[in-house]
Every structure is written in C-alpha cells, then in structure tokens.
PDB file of C-alpha atoms in Angstrom:
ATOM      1  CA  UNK Q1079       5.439   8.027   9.969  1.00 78.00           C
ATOM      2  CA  UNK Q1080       5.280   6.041   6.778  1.00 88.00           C
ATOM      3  CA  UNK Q1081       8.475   5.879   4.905  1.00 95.00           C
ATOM      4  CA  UNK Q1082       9.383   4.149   1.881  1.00 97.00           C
ATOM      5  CA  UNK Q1083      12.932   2.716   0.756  1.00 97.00           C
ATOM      6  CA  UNK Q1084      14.504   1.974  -2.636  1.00 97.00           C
ATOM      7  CA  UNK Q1085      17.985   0.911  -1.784  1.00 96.00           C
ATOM      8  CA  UNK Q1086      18.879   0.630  -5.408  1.00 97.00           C
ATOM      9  CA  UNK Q1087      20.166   3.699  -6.667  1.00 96.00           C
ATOM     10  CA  UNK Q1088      21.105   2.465 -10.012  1.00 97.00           C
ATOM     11  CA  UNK Q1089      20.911  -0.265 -12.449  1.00 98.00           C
ATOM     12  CA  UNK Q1090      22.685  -1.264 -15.639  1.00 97.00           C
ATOM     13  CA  UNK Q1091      21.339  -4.326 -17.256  1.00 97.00           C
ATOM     14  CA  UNK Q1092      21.962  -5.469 -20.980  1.00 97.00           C
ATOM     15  CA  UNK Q1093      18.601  -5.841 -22.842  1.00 97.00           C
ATOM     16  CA  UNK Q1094      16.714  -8.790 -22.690  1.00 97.00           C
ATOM     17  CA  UNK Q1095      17.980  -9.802 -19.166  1.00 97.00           C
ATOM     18  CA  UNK Q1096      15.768  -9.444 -16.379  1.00 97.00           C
ATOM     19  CA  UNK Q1097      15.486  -6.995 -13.706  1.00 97.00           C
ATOM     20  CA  UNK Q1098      13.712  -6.496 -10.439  1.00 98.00           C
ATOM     21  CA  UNK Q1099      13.879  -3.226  -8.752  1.00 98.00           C
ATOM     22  CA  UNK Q1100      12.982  -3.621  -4.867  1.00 98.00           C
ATOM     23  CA  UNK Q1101      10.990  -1.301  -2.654  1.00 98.00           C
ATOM     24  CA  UNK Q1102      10.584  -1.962   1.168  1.00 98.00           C
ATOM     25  CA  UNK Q1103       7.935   0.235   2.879  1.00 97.00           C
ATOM     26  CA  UNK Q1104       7.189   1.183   6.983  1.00 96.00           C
ATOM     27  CA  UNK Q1105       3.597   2.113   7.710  1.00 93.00           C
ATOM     28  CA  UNK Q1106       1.351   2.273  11.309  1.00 91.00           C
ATOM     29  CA  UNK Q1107      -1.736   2.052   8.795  1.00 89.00           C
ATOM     30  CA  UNK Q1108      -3.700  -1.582   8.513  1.00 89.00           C
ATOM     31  CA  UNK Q1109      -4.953  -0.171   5.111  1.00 89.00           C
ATOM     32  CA  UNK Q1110      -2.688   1.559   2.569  1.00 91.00           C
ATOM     33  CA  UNK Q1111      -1.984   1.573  -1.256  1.00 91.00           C
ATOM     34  CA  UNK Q1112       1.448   1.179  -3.063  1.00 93.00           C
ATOM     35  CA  UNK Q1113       1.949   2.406  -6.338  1.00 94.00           C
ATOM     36  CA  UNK Q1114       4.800   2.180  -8.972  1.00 96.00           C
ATOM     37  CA  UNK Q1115       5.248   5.258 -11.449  1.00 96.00           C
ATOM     38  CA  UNK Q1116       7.678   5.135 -14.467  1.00 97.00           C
ATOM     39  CA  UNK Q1117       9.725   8.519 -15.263  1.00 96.00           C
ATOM     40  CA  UNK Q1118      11.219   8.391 -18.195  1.00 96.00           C
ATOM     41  CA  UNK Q1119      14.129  10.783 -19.578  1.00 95.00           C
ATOM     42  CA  UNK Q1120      11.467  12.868 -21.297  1.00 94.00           C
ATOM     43  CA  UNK Q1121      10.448  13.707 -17.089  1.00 94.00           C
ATOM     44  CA  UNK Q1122       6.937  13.105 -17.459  1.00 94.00           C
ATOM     45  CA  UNK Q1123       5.489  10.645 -14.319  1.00 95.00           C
ATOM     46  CA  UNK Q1124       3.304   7.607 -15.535  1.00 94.00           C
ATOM     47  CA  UNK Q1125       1.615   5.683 -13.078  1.00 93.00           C
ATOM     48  CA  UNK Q1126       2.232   1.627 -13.587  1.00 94.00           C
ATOM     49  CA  UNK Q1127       0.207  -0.160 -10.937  1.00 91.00           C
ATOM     50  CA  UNK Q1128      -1.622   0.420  -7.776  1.00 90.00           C
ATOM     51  CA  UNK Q1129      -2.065  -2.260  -4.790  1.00 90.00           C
ATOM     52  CA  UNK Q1130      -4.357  -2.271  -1.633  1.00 88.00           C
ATOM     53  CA  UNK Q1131      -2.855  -3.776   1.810  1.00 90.00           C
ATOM     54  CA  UNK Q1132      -5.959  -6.536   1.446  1.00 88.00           C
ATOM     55  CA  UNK Q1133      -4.852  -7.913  -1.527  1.00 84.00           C
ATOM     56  CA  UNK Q1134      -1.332  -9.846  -2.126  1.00 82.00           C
ATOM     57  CA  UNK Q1135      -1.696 -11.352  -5.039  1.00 81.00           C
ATOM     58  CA  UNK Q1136       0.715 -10.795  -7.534  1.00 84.00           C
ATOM     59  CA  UNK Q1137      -0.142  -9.402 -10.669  1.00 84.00           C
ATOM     60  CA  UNK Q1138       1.177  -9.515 -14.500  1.00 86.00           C
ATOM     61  CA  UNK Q1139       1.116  -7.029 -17.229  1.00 87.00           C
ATOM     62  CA  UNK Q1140       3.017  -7.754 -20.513  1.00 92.00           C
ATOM     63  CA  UNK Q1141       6.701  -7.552 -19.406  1.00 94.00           C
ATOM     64  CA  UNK Q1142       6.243  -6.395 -15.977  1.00 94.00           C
ATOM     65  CA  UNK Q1143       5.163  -8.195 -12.669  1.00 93.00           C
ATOM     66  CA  UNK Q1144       4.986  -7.173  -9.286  1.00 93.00           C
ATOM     67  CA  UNK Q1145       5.323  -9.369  -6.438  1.00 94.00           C
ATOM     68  CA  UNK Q1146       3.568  -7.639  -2.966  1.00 94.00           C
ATOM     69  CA  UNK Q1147       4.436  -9.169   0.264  1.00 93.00           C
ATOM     70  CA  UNK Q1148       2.877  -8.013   3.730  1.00 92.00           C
ATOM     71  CA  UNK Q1149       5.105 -10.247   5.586  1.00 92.00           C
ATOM     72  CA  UNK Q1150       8.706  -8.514   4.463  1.00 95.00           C
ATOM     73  CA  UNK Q1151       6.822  -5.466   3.438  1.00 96.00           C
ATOM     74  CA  UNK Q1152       7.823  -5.378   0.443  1.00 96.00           C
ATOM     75  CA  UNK Q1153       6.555  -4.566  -2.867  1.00 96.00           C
ATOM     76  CA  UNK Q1154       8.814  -4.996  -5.954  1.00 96.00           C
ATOM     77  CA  UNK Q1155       8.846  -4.703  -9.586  1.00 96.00           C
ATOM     78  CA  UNK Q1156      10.122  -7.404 -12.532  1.00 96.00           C
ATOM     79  CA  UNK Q1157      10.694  -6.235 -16.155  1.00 96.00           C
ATOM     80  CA  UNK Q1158      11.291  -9.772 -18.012  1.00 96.00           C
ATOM     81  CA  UNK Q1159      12.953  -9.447 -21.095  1.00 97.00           C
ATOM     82  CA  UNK Q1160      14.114  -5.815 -20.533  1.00 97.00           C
ATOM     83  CA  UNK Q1161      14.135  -3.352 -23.411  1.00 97.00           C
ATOM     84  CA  UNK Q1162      15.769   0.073 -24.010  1.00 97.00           C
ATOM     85  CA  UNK Q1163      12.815   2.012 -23.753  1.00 96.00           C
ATOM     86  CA  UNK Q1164      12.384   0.351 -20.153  1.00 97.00           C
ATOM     87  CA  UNK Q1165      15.569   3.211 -19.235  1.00 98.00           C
ATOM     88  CA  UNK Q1166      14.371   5.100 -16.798  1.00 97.00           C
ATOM     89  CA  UNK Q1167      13.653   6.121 -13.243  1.00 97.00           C
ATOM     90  CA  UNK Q1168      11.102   3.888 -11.225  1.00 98.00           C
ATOM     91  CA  UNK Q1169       9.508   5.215  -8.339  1.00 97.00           C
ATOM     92  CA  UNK Q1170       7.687   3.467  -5.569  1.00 97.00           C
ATOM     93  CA  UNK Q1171       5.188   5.357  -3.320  1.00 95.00           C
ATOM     94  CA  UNK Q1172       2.720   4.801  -0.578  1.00 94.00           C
ATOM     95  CA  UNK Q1173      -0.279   6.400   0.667  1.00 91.00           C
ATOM     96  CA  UNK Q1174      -2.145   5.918   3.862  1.00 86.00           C
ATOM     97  CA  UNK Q1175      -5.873   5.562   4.594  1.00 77.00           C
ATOM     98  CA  UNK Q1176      -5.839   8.043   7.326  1.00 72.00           C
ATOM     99  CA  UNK Q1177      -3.280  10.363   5.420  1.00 67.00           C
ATOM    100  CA  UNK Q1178      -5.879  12.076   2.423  1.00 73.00           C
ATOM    101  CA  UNK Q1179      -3.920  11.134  -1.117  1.00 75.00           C
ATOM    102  CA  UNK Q1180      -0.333  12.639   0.136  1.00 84.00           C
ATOM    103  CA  UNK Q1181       2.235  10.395  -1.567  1.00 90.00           C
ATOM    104  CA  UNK Q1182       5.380   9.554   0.755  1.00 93.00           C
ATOM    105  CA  UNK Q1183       7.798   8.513  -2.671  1.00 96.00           C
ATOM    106  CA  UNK Q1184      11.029   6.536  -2.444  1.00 97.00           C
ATOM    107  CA  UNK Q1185      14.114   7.699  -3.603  1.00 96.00           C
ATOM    108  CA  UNK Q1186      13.395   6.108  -6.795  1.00 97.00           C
ATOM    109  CA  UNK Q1187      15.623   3.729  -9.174  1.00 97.00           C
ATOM    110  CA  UNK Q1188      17.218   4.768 -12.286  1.00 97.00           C
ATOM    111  CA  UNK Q1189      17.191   1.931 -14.614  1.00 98.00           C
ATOM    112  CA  UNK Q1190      19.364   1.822 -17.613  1.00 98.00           C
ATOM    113  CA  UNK Q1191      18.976  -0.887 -20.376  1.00 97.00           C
ATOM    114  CA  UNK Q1192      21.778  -1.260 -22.878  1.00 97.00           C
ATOM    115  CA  UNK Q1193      21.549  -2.719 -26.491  1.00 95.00           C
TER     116      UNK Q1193
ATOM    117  CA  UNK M 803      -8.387  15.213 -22.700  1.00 62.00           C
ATOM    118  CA  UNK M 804      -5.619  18.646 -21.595  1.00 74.00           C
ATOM    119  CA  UNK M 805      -5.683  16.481 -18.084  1.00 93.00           C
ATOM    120  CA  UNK M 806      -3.372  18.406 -15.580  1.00 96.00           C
ATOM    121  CA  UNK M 807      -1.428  21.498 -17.058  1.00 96.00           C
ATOM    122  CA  UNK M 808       1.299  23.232 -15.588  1.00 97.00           C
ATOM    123  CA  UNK M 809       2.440  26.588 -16.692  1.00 96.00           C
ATOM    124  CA  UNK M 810       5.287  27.549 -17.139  1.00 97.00           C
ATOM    125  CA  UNK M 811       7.353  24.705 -18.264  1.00 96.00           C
ATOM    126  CA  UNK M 812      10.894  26.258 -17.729  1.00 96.00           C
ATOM    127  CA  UNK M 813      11.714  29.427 -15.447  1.00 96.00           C
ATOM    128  CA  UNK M 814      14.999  31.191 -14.784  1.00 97.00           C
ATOM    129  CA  UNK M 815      14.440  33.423 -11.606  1.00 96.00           C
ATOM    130  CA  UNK M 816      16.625  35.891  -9.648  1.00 97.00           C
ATOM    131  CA  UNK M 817      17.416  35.293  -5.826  1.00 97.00           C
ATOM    132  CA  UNK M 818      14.659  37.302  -3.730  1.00 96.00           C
ATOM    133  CA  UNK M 819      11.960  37.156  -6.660  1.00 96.00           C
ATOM    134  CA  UNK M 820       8.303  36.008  -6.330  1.00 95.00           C
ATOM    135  CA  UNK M 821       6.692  34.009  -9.314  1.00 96.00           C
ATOM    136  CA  UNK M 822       3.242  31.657  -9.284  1.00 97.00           C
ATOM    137  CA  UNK M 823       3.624  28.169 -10.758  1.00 98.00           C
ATOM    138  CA  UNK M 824      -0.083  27.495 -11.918  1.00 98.00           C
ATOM    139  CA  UNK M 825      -1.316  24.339 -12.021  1.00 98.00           C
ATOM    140  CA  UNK M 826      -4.999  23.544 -13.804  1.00 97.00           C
ATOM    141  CA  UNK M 827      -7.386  20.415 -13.995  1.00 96.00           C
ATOM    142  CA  UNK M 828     -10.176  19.563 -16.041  1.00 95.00           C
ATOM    143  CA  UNK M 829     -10.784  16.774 -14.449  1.00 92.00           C
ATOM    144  CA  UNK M 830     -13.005  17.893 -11.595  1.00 92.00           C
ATOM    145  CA  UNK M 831     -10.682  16.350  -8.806  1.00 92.00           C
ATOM    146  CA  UNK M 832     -11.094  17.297  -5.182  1.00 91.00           C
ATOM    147  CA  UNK M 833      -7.308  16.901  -4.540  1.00 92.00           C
ATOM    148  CA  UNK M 834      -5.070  18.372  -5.741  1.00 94.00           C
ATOM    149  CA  UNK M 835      -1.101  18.993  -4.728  1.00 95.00           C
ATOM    150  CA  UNK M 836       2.380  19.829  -5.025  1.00 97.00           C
ATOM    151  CA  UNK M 837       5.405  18.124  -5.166  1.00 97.00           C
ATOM    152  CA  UNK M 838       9.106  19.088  -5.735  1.00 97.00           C
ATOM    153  CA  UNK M 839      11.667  16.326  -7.388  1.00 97.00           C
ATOM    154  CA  UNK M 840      15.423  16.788  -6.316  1.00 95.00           C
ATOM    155  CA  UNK M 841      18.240  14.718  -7.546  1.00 87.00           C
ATOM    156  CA  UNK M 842      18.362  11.551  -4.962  1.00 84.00           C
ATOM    157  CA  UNK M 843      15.669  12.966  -2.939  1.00 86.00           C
ATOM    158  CA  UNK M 844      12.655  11.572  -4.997  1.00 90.00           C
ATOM    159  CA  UNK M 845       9.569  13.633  -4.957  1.00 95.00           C
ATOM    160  CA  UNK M 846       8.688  15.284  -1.387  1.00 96.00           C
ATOM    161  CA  UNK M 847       4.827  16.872  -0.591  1.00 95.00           C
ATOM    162  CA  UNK M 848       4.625  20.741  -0.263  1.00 97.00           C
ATOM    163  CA  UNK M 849       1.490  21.440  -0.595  1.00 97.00           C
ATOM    164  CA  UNK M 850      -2.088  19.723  -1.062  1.00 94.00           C
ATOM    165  CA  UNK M 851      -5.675  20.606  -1.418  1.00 94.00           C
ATOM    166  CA  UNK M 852      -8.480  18.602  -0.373  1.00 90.00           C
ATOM    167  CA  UNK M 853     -11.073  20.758  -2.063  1.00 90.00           C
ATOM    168  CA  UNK M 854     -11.539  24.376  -2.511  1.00 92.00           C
ATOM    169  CA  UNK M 855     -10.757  26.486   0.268  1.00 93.00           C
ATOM    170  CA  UNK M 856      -8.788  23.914   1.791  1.00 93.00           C
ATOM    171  CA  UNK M 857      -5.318  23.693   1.630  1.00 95.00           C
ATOM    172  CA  UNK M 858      -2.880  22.108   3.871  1.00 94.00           C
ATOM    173  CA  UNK M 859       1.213  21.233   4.953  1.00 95.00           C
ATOM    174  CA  UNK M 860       3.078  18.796   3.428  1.00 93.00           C
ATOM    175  CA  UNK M 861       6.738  17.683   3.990  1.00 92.00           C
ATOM    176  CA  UNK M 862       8.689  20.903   2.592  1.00 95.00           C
ATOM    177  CA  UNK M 863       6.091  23.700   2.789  1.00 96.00           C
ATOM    178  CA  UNK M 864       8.446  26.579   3.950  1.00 95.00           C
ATOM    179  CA  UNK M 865       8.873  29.052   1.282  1.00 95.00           C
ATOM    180  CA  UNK M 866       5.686  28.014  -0.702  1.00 97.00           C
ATOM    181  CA  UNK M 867       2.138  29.233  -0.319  1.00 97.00           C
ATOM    182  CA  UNK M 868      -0.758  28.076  -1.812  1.00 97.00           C
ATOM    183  CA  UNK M 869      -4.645  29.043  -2.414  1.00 96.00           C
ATOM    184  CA  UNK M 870      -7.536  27.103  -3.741  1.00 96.00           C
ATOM    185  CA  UNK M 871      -9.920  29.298  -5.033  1.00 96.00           C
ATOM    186  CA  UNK M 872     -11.869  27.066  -7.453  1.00 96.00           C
ATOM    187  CA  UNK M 873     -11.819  23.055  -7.942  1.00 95.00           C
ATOM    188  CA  UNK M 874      -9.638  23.768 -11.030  1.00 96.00           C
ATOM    189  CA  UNK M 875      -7.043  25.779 -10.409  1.00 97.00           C
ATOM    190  CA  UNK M 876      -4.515  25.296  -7.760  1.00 98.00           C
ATOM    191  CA  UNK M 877      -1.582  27.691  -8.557  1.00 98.00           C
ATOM    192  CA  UNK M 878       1.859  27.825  -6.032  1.00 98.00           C
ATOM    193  CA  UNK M 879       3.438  31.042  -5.019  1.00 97.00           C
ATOM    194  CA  UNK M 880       7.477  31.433  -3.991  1.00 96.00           C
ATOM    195  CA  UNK M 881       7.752  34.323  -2.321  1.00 91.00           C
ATOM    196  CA  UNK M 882      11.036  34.652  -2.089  1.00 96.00           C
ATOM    197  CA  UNK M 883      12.794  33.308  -4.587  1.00 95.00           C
ATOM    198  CA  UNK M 884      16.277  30.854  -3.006  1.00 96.00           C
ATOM    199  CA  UNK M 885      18.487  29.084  -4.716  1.00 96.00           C
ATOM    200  CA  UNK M 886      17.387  26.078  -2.454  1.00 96.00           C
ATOM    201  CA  UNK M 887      14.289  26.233  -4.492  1.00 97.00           C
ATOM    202  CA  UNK M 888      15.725  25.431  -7.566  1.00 97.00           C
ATOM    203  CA  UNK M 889      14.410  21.581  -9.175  1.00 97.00           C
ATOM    204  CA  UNK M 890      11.756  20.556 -10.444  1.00 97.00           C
ATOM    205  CA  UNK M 891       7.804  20.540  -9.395  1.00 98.00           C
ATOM    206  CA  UNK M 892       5.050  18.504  -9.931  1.00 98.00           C
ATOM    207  CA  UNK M 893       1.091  18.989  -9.919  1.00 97.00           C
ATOM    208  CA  UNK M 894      -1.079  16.311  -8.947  1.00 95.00           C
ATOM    209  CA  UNK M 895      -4.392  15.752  -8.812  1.00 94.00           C
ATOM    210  CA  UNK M 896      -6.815  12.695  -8.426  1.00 91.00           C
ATOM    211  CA  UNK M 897     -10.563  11.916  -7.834  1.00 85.00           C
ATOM    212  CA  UNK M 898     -11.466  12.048  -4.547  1.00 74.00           C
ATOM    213  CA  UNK M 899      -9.079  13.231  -1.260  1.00 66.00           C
ATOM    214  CA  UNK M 900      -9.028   9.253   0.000  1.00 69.00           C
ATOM    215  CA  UNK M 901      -5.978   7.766  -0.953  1.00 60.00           C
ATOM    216  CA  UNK M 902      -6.578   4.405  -3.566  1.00 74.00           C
ATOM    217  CA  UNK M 903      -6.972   6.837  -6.384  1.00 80.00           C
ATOM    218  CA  UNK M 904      -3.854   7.009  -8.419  1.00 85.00           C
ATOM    219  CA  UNK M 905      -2.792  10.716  -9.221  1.00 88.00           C
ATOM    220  CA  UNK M 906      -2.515  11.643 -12.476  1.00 92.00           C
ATOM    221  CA  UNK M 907       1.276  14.105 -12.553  1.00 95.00           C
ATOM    222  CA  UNK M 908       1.448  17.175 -14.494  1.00 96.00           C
ATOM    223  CA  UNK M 909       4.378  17.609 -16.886  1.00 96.00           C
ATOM    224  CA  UNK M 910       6.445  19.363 -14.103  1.00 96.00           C
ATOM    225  CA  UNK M 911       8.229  23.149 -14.172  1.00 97.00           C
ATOM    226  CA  UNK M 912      11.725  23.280 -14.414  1.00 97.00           C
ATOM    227  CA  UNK M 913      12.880  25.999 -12.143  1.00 97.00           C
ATOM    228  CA  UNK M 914      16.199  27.439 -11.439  1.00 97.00           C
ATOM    229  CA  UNK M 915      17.104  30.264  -9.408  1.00 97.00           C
ATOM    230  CA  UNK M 916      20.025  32.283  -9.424  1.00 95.00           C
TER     231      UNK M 916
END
C-alpha cells in the first residue's frame, strides 16, 4: 500500500531564510504522480506542482523548487527567500496509476515564517 | 468559473443526526471524491466517484454514504451523526478517473458534532 511521510511536523523560520520541507514516499507502482498542495490559514487547498515517476528533473518556480529523487524516494520542497505569506501547511500526496485519482496525503507540514 | 462548491460551509450537529454535505462541479469531471482533514492526520479518502453511478471505498468510509446521480453533483450523507465525525471535509474533483490530473479542492465544511 502506498504511504507517504512528512516527518516534519513543524517549522519556524525567520523570513528571508530558506526552508525545505521533506516528503519520503513508499509505492509498489512503476508509474505514479506526486503532488505538493499549499493550505493556507484561510483552509482553502491550492495545488503547487505535480511530478510523474518518468521524469526527475527538478523544477523551479519563482521562490519555490522541488528536488524529486527515485533513488531515496523522495520528493521535497525549497522556498528560497521565505516570506510571511509562505505560513502555512504544506502537504505532499501521491497517487498511483493502478489506484483511479485517490490521493494517499502525508501528514502535512505547518510552516510558519516570522518577520 | 464557481469550480467546485461545497455547501454548507459551517455545521453544528447533534449526536445521532443525519445531514448531506453537497458537493457540485461545473467542471464536467468524471471523478469526483471525499476527503476528511483531522488535526495531524492530514487528509484521508472516504469516498470517490469514478463517474455517475459509480461510487466506491476509500480509507475511512464507515459512517458515510454516498450517491452519484449526475456528473455534477456528488453530495455525502452521515447517517448518524458521532462526535468522531467532527473536522473538516473536502470535495474533489478532477478530469478524468486516471491519476496525473491534479484535483482541484473545494473550500471544505467545517463540521462539529455534539
């Protein structure tokens, strides 16, 4: 059964240091899809990035980078520069080829950013 | 764009009562599902739908019951209301019932039962 692992319950950062949240995933499946969603305090879910099993690059948006790796199976998320409307809960998730679109979510992290 | 829209947005409900959390999409997704968010638990599967008529088990199904009567609508029943039920659920929905589609999250229904 696929499972997925944020050991990080909570972070406190000062702003403009940065942060990497880590999320370590266990899958049977040769083809999945990770995601990272954003909660903020307002509750609402907003989805941040999406990555296939086939591909490991990394990628780079803005302030945020994600760094994918088969080998440690691990997927994990970089804010550079943090800010104070980065405070909030991060969730990793995982979804399996043979599994339909069910989400198996990680505990998630609650970041906090102070001025 | 209304997206996915859950109604209602805050409940207060007795031990032993029944109430429908409704979830719609305009969209046109084939999948469509439920999820429940508990403090350190992250969000756990109840319920999901991989088209009308079809509904299926997800992690924490017991207490919950679902129908999918139309692509749109895909509303969740308690039927009994516990106080294990209380937190906070999610409706989901996304294109098509493989899984590289990310799901676009309704605002969530507070719910607390007493």
């Amino acid at each position: 059964a696929q499972k997925v692992t944020q050991a990080q319950t909570e972070i406190s950062v000062v702003e403009k240091e940065d942060v990497t949240l880590d999320c370590v995933y266990e899958t049977r499946d040769t083809t999945y899809y990770l995601f990272w969603y954003k909660q903020p305090p307002s509750g609402e879910l907003v989805f941040l990035i999406r990555r296939n099993s086939f591909d490991e690059q990394n990628e780079i948006s803005g302030r945020y980078s994600w760094n994918f790796q088969k080998s440690t199976s691990s997927f994990n998320f970089t804010i550079t520069a943090s800010q104070v409307v980065d405070s909030a809960v991060y969730f990793c998730a995982l979804s399996e080829s043979s599994g339909y679109s069910t989400l198996t979510f990680g505990k998630g992290t609650m970041l906090l950013v102070s001025p | 764009n209304a997206g996915v829209t859950q109604t209602p947005k805050f409940q207060v409900l007795k031990t032993g009562q029944s109430m429908t959390l409704q979830c719609a999409q305009d969209m046109n997704h084939e999948y469509m599902s439920w999820y429940r968010q508990d403090p350190g638990m992250g969000l756990r599967l109840i319920h999901y739908s991989v088209g009308a008529g079809i509904t299926d088990q997800g992690e924490v199904p017991n207490g919950y019951n679902v129908s999918r009567s139309t692509t749109e609508d895909f509303p969740l029943r308690l039927l009994s209301a516990a106080p294990s039920q209380t937190s906070v659920y999610f409706c989901a929905s996304t294109p098509g019932f493989y899984s590289n589609q990310p799901q676009h999250f309704g605002d969530g229904t507070r719910l607390s039962i007493l």
